[in-house]
Coordinates of C-alpha atoms in Angstrom, one line a residue:
X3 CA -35.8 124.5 103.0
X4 CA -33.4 122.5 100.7
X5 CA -35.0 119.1 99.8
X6 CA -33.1 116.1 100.1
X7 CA -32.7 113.9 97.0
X8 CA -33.0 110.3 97.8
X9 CA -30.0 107.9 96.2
X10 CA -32.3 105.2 94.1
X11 CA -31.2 101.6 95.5
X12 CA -30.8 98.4 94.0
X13 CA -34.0 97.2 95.3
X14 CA -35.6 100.0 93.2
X15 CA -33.8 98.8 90.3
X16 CA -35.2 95.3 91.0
X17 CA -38.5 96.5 91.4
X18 CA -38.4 97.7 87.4
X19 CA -38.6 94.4 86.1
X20 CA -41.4 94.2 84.0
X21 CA -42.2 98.0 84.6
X22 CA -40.5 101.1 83.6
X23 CA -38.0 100.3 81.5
X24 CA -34.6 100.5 83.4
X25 CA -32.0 103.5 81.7
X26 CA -28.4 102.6 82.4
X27 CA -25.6 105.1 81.1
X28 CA -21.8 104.6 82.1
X29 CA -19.9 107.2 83.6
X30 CA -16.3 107.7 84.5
X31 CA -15.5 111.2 86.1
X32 CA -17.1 113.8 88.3
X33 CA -18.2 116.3 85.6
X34 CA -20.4 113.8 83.4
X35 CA -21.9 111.9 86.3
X36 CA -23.3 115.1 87.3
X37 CA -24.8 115.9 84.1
X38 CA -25.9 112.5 83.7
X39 CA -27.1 111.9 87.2
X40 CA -31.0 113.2 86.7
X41 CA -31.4 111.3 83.8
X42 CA -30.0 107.4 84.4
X43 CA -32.0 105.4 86.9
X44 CA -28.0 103.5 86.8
X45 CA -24.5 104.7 86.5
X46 CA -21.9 102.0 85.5
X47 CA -18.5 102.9 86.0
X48 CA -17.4 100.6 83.5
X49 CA -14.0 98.8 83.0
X50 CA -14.7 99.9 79.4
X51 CA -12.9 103.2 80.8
X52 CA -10.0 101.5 79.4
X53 CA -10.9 101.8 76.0
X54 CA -12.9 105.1 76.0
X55 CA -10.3 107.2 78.4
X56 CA -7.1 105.3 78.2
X57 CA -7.0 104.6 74.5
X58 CA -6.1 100.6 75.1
X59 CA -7.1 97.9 73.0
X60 CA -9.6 95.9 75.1
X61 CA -10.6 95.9 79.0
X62 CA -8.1 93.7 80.2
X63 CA -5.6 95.7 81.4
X64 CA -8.0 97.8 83.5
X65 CA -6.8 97.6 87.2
X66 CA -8.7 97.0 90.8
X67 CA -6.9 100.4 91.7
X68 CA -8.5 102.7 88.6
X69 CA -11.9 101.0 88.8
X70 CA -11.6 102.4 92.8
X71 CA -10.7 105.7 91.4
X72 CA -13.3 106.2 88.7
X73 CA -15.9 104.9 91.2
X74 CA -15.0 107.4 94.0
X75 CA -15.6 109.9 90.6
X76 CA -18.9 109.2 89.8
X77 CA -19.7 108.6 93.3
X78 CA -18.8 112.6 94.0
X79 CA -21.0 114.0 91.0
X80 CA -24.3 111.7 92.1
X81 CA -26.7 112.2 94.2
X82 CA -29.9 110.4 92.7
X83 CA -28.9 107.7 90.6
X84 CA -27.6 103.7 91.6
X85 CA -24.0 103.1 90.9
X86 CA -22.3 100.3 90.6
X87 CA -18.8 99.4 89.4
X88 CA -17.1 97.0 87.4
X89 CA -15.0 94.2 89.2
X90 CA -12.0 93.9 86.4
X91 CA -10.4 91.4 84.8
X92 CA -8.3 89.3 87.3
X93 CA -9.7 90.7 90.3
X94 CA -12.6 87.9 91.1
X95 CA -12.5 84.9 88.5
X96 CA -10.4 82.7 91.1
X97 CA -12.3 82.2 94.2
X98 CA -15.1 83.7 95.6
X99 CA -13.0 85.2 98.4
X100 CA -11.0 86.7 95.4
X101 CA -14.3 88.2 94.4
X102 CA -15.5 89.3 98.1
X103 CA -11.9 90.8 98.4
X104 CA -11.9 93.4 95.8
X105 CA -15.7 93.7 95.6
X106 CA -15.5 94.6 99.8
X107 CA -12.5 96.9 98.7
X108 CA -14.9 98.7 95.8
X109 CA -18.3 99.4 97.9
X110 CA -16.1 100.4 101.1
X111 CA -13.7 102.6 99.5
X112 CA -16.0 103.8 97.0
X113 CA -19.6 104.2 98.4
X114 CA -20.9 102.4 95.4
X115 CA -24.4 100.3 95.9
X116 CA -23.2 97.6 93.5
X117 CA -20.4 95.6 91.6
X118 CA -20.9 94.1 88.1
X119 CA -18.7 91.1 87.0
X120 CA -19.0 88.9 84.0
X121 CA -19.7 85.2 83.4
X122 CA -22.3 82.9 83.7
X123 CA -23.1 79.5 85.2
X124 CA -19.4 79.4 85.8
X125 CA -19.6 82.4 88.7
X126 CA -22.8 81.5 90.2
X127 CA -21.4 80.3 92.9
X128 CA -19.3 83.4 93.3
X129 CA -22.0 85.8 92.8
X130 CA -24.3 83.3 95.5
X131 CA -21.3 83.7 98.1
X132 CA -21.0 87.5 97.3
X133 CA -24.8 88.2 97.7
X134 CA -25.0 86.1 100.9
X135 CA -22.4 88.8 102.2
X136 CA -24.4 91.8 101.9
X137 CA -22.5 92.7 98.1
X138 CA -25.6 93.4 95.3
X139 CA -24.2 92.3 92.5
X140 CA -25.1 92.6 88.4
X141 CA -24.2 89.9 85.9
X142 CA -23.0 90.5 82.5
X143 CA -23.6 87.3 79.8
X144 CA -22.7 87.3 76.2
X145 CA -20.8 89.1 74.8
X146 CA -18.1 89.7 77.4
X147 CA -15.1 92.2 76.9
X148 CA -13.0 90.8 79.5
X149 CA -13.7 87.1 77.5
X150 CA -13.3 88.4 74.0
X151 CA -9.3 87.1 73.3
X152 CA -10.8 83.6 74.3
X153 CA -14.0 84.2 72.4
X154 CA -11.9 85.6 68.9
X155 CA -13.3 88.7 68.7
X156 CA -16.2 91.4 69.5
X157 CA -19.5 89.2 67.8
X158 CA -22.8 88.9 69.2
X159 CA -24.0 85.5 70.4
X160 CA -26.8 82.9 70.6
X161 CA -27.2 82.2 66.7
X162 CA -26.3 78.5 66.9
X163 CA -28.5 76.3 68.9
X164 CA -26.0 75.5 71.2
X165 CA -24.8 79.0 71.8
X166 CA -28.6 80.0 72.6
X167 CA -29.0 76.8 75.0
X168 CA -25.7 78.0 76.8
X169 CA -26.9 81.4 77.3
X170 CA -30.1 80.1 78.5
X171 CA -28.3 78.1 80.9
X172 CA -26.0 81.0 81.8
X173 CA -28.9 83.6 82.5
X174 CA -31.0 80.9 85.2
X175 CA -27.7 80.5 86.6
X176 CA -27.0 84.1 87.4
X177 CA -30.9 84.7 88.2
X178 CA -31.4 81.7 90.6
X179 CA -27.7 82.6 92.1
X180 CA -29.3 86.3 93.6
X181 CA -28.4 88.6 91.3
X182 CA -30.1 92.0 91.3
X183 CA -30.1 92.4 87.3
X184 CA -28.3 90.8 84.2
X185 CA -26.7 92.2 81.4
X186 CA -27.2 91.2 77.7
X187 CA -24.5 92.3 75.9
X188 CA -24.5 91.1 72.1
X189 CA -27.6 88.1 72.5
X190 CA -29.1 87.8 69.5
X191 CA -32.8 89.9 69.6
X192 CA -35.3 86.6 70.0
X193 CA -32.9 85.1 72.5
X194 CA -32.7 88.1 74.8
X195 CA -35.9 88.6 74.9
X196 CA -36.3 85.0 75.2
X197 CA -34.1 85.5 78.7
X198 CA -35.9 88.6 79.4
X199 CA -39.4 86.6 79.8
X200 CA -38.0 84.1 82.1
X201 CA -35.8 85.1 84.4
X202 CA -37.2 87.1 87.7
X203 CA -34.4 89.5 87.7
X204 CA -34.2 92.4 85.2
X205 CA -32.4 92.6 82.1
X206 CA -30.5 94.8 80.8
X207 CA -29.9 94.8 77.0
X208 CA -26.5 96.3 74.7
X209 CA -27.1 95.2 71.4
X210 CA -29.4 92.6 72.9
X211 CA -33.3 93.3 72.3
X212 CA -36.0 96.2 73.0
X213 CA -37.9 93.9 75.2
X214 CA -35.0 93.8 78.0
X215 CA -35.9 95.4 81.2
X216 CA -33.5 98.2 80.4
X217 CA -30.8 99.2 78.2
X218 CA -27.3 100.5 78.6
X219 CA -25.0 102.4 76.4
X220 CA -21.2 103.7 76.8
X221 CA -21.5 107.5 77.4
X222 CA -19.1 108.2 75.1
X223 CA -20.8 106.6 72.3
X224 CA -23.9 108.4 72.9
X225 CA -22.3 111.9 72.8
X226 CA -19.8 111.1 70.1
X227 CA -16.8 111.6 71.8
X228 CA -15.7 108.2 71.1
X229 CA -14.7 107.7 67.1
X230 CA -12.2 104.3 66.9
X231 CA -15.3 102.4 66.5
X232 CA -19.3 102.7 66.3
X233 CA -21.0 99.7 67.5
X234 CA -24.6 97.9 64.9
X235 CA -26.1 99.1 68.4
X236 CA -25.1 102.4 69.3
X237 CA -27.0 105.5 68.4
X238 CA -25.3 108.6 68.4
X239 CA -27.5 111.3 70.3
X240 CA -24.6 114.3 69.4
X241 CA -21.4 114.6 68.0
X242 CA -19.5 116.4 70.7
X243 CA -16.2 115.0 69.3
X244 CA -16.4 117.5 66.5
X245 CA -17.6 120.4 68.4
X246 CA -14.7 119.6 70.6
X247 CA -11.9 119.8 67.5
X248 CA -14.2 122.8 66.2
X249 CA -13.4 124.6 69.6
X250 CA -9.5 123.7 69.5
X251 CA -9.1 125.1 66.1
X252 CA -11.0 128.1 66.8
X253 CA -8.8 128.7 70.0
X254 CA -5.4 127.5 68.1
X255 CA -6.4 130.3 65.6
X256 CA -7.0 133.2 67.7
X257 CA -4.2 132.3 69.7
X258 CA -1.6 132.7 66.5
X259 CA -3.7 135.7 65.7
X260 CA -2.5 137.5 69.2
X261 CA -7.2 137.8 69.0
X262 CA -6.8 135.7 72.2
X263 CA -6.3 137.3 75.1
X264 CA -7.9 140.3 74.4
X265 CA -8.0 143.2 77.8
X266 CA -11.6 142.1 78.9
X267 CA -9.3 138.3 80.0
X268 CA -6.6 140.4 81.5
X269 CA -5.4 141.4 85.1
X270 CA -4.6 145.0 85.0
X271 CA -5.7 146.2 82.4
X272 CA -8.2 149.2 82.7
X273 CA -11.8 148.7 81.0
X274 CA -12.3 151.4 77.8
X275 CA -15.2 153.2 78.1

């Protein structure tokens, strides 16, 4: 008798606040979100795919349509773990019913439990409307990729006083507003942990502090496929991008060699011995 493996939910994720620690991972395609699926409580299909698989300079010209396609991805490699999916730049900042519209358009066409967008007190009233509509949805405060042209650059935040009393502002916004969870992305450590003890829903830190509810990193990062730039707050956990080049050289060579294919690869060809 096969057993049936049970698709965590967001109330689960809820539920970890102030428990076991949250472990968030992104994912992009089919073949990693199955290896990663028995291991990550949450799978973020991140607009950061813009960066890591596309090779372009920031998220912002990530699309509705590729966030759809990566998400129906993961979505085919998982059986266990919550995913949710990016809403990308443009998509939701307007109105609310921008937001519901593309949102509705992700969890329907997708399968998705979840959306994540960015910004704080300013989308509360979005996330409120979205929530009210049946649409979970994770903030994202900080340090915000889709935000970083207007904020000069990738640079964590809260140092300055008034920084840290915006962020506080921004995190009881998103909380009180119904959201299931709440990134940290580059808060200063005593800040986000700061956030961590008094908002109800669970944080989750990148580059933010140990006490968060849960932490998330790029994939990529992790495995050490991704070399343009290391993040202060990534730690490598392999370096797959060099076994990757080691494997292309060692095929490039036995392929000028005439080693590669040898009669054991061939059609044909009658076995010696």
């Amino acid at each position: 008798m096969t057993r049936t493996i049970r698709r965590i939910g967001v109330p689960e994720i809820t539920a970890q606040k102030g428990h076991t620690p949250i472990v968030s991972l992104t994912a992009y395609t089919t073949p990693v979100a199955r290896l990663l699926d028995a291991h990550a409580d949450l799978l973020l299909v991140g607009d950061s795919v813009g960066m890591v698989l596309y090779g372009m300079p920031t998220t912002l010209p990530v699309t509705l349509e590729m966030m759809i396609a990566h998400g129906q991805a993961v979505m085919r490699g998982t059986s266990r773990a919550c995913v949710m999916v990016d809403l990308p730049f443009g998509s939701y900042q307007e109105s609310p019913e921008m937001a519901f519209r593309a949102a509705a358009r992700v969890m329907s066409e997708t399968g998705a439990s979840a959306v994540k967008l960015e910004g704080g007190a300013e989308m509360a009233d979005t996330i409120r409307f979205l929530v009210a509509r049946g649409i979970p949805v994770c903030g994202h405060i900080g340090l915000m990729p889709q935000s970083v042209q207007a904020a000069g650059g990738f640079r964590a935040t809260g140092r300055k006083p008034d920084e840290a009393e915006r962020l506080r502002a921004d995190a009881r916004a998103v909380d009180e507003a119904g959201a299931f969870a709440l990134v940290l992305e580059g808060v200063v450590e005593p800040l986000a942990a700061e956030i961590t003890g008094f908002v109800a829903t669970p944080t989750i830190g990148i580059g933010a502090s140990p006490q968060c509810d849960g932490q998330v990193l790029v994939s990529d990062d992790v495995l050490g496929l991704f070399a343009d730039f290391t993040p202060r707050f990534v730690k490598r956990y392999a370096e797959l991008g060099r076994q990757v080049e080691a494997a292309a050289e060692a095929y490039a060579a036995d392929v000028r060699a005439r080693r590669f294919p040898g009669p054991e690869h061939c059609f044909g060809v009658a076995k010696s011995g």
